[in-house]
Amino acid sequence: MSEIIVAYWSGTGNTAAMADYVGQGIEESGKKARVVSISDITPDSLKDASVFALGCPSMGAEQLEEGEMEPFVEDVKAFAAGKTIGLFGSYGWGDGEWMRIWEADMKAAGARVIGGEDAICNEAPDEEAVEACKELGRDLARA
């Protein structure tokens, strides 16, 4: 059985909850999900994976969290070419600009991006966001 890593950073727990729903979608599709905080994994853990997911909320002026997640993503971009990467996250203000920027950066690094703006939510995931996260997981399992 293939394992798909869902790595995330979460400040309030909203993106962590979303990560769990992405994992549920993966497992509903018959694959194994490993949902893990980026504090407990290294970018090198993703190098050999052809498919994985990254989650981060919008911080500051619609950007990735700068202390842990941004350096993590910078390392991933070095080997992102040819990978299928699911992106997701929550926000408290703005319109999702951080996700559009993140999605464009990963595509510029050569990744096939799924999820992105289709897998974001304002604050805690509501019913629609829960389904979007599960669908992202199912899409990752099919990739």
PDB file of C-alpha atoms in Angstrom:
ATOM      1  CA  MET A   1       0.000   0.000   0.000  1.00  0.00           C
ATOM      2  CA  SER A   2       1.358   3.415  -0.948  1.00  0.00           C
ATOM      3  CA  GLU A   3       1.837   6.032   1.764  1.00  0.00           C
ATOM      4  CA  ILE A   4       1.088   9.679   1.019  1.00  0.00           C
ATOM      5  CA  ILE A   5       2.552  12.265   3.370  1.00  0.00           C
ATOM      6  CA  VAL A   6       0.389  15.222   4.377  1.00  0.00           C
ATOM      7  CA  ALA A   7       2.780  17.709   6.009  1.00  0.00           C
ATOM      8  CA  TYR A   8       1.444  20.905   7.552  1.00  0.00           C
ATOM      9  CA  TRP A   9       2.123  23.879   9.812  1.00  0.00           C
ATOM     10  CA  SER A  10      -0.732  25.133  11.975  1.00  0.00           C
ATOM     11  CA  GLY A  11      -0.925  27.954  14.480  1.00  0.00           C
ATOM     12  CA  THR A  12      -4.533  27.709  15.681  1.00  0.00           C
ATOM     13  CA  GLY A  13      -5.415  24.137  14.709  1.00  0.00           C
ATOM     14  CA  ASN A  14      -7.510  25.000  11.643  1.00  0.00           C
ATOM     15  CA  THR A  15      -4.910  23.823   9.130  1.00  0.00           C
ATOM     16  CA  ALA A  16      -4.166  20.765  11.292  1.00  0.00           C
ATOM     17  CA  ALA A  17      -7.863  19.841  11.087  1.00  0.00           C
ATOM     18  CA  MET A  18      -7.747  20.308   7.324  1.00  0.00           C
ATOM     19  CA  ALA A  19      -4.699  18.022   7.135  1.00  0.00           C
ATOM     20  CA  ASP A  20      -6.656  15.308   8.948  1.00  0.00           C
ATOM     21  CA  TYR A  21      -9.477  15.613   6.390  1.00  0.00           C
ATOM     22  CA  VAL A  22      -6.991  15.374   3.504  1.00  0.00           C
ATOM     23  CA  GLY A  23      -5.665  12.217   5.185  1.00  0.00           C
ATOM     24  CA  GLN A  24      -9.202  10.831   5.456  1.00  0.00           C
ATOM     25  CA  GLY A  25      -9.728  11.334   1.727  1.00  0.00           C
ATOM     26  CA  ILE A  26      -6.492   9.496   0.974  1.00  0.00           C
ATOM     27  CA  GLU A  27      -7.474   6.572   3.196  1.00  0.00           C
ATOM     28  CA  GLU A  28     -11.020   6.434   1.800  1.00  0.00           C
ATOM     29  CA  SER A  29      -9.333   5.825  -1.549  1.00  0.00           C
ATOM     30  CA  GLY A  30      -7.393   2.831  -0.283  1.00  0.00           C
ATOM     31  CA  LYS A  31      -3.989   4.403   0.309  1.00  0.00           C
ATOM     32  CA  LYS A  32      -2.208   5.069   3.578  1.00  0.00           C
ATOM     33  CA  ALA A  33      -1.945   8.662   4.790  1.00  0.00           C
ATOM     34  CA  ARG A  34       0.792   9.935   7.077  1.00  0.00           C
ATOM     35  CA  VAL A  35      -0.416  13.248   8.500  1.00  0.00           C
ATOM     36  CA  VAL A  36       2.495  15.021  10.174  1.00  0.00           C
ATOM     37  CA  SER A  37       3.477  18.463  11.399  1.00  0.00           C
ATOM     38  CA  ILE A  38       6.497  19.860   9.563  1.00  0.00           C
ATOM     39  CA  SER A  39       8.159  20.086  12.995  1.00  0.00           C
ATOM     40  CA  ASP A  40       8.272  16.286  12.926  1.00  0.00           C
ATOM     41  CA  ILE A  41       9.537  15.766   9.368  1.00  0.00           C
ATOM     42  CA  THR A  42      12.279  17.071   7.091  1.00  0.00           C
ATOM     43  CA  PRO A  43      11.989  18.141   3.471  1.00  0.00           C
ATOM     44  CA  ASP A  44      14.303  15.218   2.619  1.00  0.00           C
ATOM     45  CA  SER A  45      11.498  12.880   3.745  1.00  0.00           C
ATOM     46  CA  LEU A  46       9.562  14.022   0.672  1.00  0.00           C
ATOM     47  CA  LYS A  47      12.345  13.705  -1.921  1.00  0.00           C
ATOM     48  CA  ASP A  48      11.477  10.169  -3.012  1.00  0.00           C
ATOM     49  CA  ALA A  49       7.704  10.725  -2.918  1.00  0.00           C
ATOM     50  CA  SER A  50       6.002  11.379  -6.235  1.00  0.00           C
ATOM     51  CA  VAL A  51       2.849  12.644  -4.486  1.00  0.00           C
ATOM     52  CA  PHE A  52       2.431  14.537  -1.213  1.00  0.00           C
ATOM     53  CA  ALA A  53       0.527  17.436   0.334  1.00  0.00           C
ATOM     54  CA  LEU A  54       1.597  20.603   2.119  1.00  0.00           C
ATOM     55  CA  GLY A  55      -0.655  22.766   4.268  1.00  0.00           C
ATOM     56  CA  CYS A  56      -0.117  26.184   5.795  1.00  0.00           C
ATOM     57  CA  PRO A  57      -2.376  29.024   6.882  1.00  0.00           C
ATOM     58  CA  SER A  58      -2.017  32.573   5.645  1.00  0.00           C
ATOM     59  CA  MET A  59       0.120  34.639   7.977  1.00  0.00           C
ATOM     60  CA  GLY A  60       0.954  38.334   8.184  1.00  0.00           C
ATOM     61  CA  ALA A  61       0.328  40.076   4.877  1.00  0.00           C
ATOM     62  CA  GLU A  62      -0.957  36.907   3.155  1.00  0.00           C
ATOM     63  CA  GLN A  63       2.222  34.847   3.211  1.00  0.00           C
ATOM     64  CA  LEU A  64       3.427  31.474   4.425  1.00  0.00           C
ATOM     65  CA  GLU A  65       4.510  31.154   8.046  1.00  0.00           C
ATOM     66  CA  GLU A  66       8.103  32.468   7.981  1.00  0.00           C
ATOM     67  CA  GLY A  67       9.877  30.619  10.798  1.00  0.00           C
ATOM     68  CA  GLU A  68       9.325  26.988   9.805  1.00  0.00           C
ATOM     69  CA  MET A  69       7.090  26.628   6.760  1.00  0.00           C
ATOM     70  CA  GLU A  70       8.706  29.084   4.371  1.00  0.00           C
ATOM     71  CA  PRO A  71      12.203  27.521   4.742  1.00  0.00           C
ATOM     72  CA  PHE A  72      10.628  24.051   4.450  1.00  0.00           C
ATOM     73  CA  VAL A  73       8.880  25.013   1.202  1.00  0.00           C
ATOM     74  CA  GLU A  74      12.061  26.607  -0.170  1.00  0.00           C
ATOM     75  CA  ASP A  75      13.864  23.281   0.345  1.00  0.00           C
ATOM     76  CA  VAL A  76      11.000  21.352  -1.292  1.00  0.00           C
ATOM     77  CA  LYS A  77      11.061  23.633  -4.342  1.00  0.00           C
ATOM     78  CA  ALA A  78      14.582  22.369  -5.090  1.00  0.00           C
ATOM     79  CA  PHE A  79      13.181  18.897  -5.893  1.00  0.00           C
ATOM     80  CA  ALA A  80       9.546  19.701  -6.746  1.00  0.00           C
ATOM     81  CA  ALA A  81       9.887  19.188 -10.505  1.00  0.00           C
ATOM     82  CA  GLY A  82       7.787  16.255 -11.648  1.00  0.00           C
ATOM     83  CA  LYS A  83       6.024  15.826  -8.289  1.00  0.00           C
ATOM     84  CA  THR A  84       2.282  16.084  -7.693  1.00  0.00           C
ATOM     85  CA  ILE A  85       1.786  18.342  -4.692  1.00  0.00           C
ATOM     86  CA  GLY A  86      -1.505  19.078  -2.991  1.00  0.00           C
ATOM     87  CA  LEU A  87      -1.700  22.491  -1.307  1.00  0.00           C
ATOM     88  CA  PHE A  88      -4.237  23.558   1.327  1.00  0.00           C
ATOM     89  CA  GLY A  89      -4.662  25.969   4.202  1.00  0.00           C
ATOM     90  CA  SER A  90      -6.812  28.368   6.161  1.00  0.00           C
ATOM     91  CA  TYR A  91      -6.882  32.143   6.460  1.00  0.00           C
ATOM     92  CA  GLY A  92      -8.400  34.739   8.718  1.00  0.00           C
ATOM     93  CA  TRP A  93      -8.437  37.736   6.385  1.00  0.00           C
ATOM     94  CA  GLY A  94      -7.728  38.578   2.770  1.00  0.00           C
ATOM     95  CA  ASP A  95      -8.877  36.693  -0.285  1.00  0.00           C
ATOM     96  CA  GLY A  96      -6.478  33.776  -0.647  1.00  0.00           C
ATOM     97  CA  GLU A  97      -3.598  35.670  -2.247  1.00  0.00           C
ATOM     98  CA  TRP A  98      -1.046  33.672  -0.232  1.00  0.00           C
ATOM     99  CA  MET A  99      -2.327  30.474  -1.823  1.00  0.00           C
ATOM    100  CA  ARG A 100      -2.207  31.891  -5.362  1.00  0.00           C
ATOM    101  CA  ILE A 101       1.408  32.952  -4.769  1.00  0.00           C
ATOM    102  CA  TRP A 102       2.310  29.570  -3.237  1.00  0.00           C
ATOM    103  CA  GLU A 103       0.636  27.711  -6.079  1.00  0.00           C
ATOM    104  CA  ALA A 104       2.485  29.806  -8.698  1.00  0.00           C
ATOM    105  CA  ASP A 105       5.817  29.262  -6.913  1.00  0.00           C
ATOM    106  CA  MET A 106       5.386  25.484  -6.833  1.00  0.00           C
ATOM    107  CA  LYS A 107       4.315  25.389 -10.489  1.00  0.00           C
ATOM    108  CA  ALA A 108       7.354  27.500 -11.402  1.00  0.00           C
ATOM    109  CA  ALA A 109       9.474  24.890  -9.598  1.00  0.00           C
ATOM    110  CA  GLY A 110       8.008  22.248 -11.935  1.00  0.00           C
ATOM    111  CA  ALA A 111       5.377  20.671  -9.690  1.00  0.00           C
ATOM    112  CA  ARG A 112       1.892  19.644 -10.718  1.00  0.00           C
ATOM    113  CA  VAL A 113      -0.269  21.391  -8.122  1.00  0.00           C
ATOM    114  CA  ILE A 114      -3.703  20.217  -7.049  1.00  0.00           C
ATOM    115  CA  GLY A 115      -5.924  21.700  -4.379  1.00  0.00           C
ATOM    116  CA  GLY A 116      -4.641  25.220  -3.891  1.00  0.00           C
ATOM    117  CA  GLU A 117      -7.476  27.735  -3.938  1.00  0.00           C
ATOM    118  CA  ASP A 118      -9.923  24.823  -4.152  1.00  0.00           C
ATOM    119  CA  ALA A 119      -8.753  23.691  -0.694  1.00  0.00           C
ATOM    120  CA  ILE A 120      -8.727  26.852   1.419  1.00  0.00           C
ATOM    121  CA  CYS A 121     -11.146  28.089   4.053  1.00  0.00           C
ATOM    122  CA  ASN A 122     -11.755  31.109   6.223  1.00  0.00           C
ATOM    123  CA  GLU A 123     -11.023  30.205   9.853  1.00  0.00           C
ATOM    124  CA  ALA A 124     -12.126  26.688  10.909  1.00  0.00           C
ATOM    125  CA  PRO A 125     -13.139  24.288   8.136  1.00  0.00           C
ATOM    126  CA  ASP A 126     -16.866  24.293   7.498  1.00  0.00           C
ATOM    127  CA  GLU A 127     -18.765  21.494   5.748  1.00  0.00           C
ATOM    128  CA  GLU A 128     -17.718  22.728   2.298  1.00  0.00           C
ATOM    129  CA  ALA A 129     -14.045  22.940   3.294  1.00  0.00           C
ATOM    130  CA  VAL A 130     -14.149  19.484   4.889  1.00  0.00           C
ATOM    131  CA  GLU A 131     -15.419  18.032   1.611  1.00  0.00           C
ATOM    132  CA  ALA A 132     -12.823  20.000  -0.401  1.00  0.00           C
ATOM    133  CA  CYS A 133     -10.043  18.605   1.787  1.00  0.00           C
ATOM    134  CA  LYS A 134     -11.330  15.048   1.478  1.00  0.00           C
ATOM    135  CA  GLU A 135     -11.568  15.531  -2.303  1.00  0.00           C
ATOM    136  CA  LEU A 136      -7.962  16.750  -2.334  1.00  0.00           C
ATOM    137  CA  GLY A 137      -7.003  13.542  -0.523  1.00  0.00           C
ATOM    138  CA  ARG A 138      -8.901  11.440  -3.046  1.00  0.00           C
ATOM    139  CA  ASP A 139      -7.219  13.333  -5.914  1.00  0.00           C
ATOM    140  CA  LEU A 140      -3.793  12.718  -4.362  1.00  0.00           C
ATOM    141  CA  ALA A 141      -4.586   9.003  -4.046  1.00  0.00           C
ATOM    142  CA  ARG A 142      -5.489   8.869  -7.749  1.00  0.00           C
ATOM    143  CA  ALA A 143      -2.408  10.818  -8.877  1.00  0.00           C
TER     144      ALA A 143
END
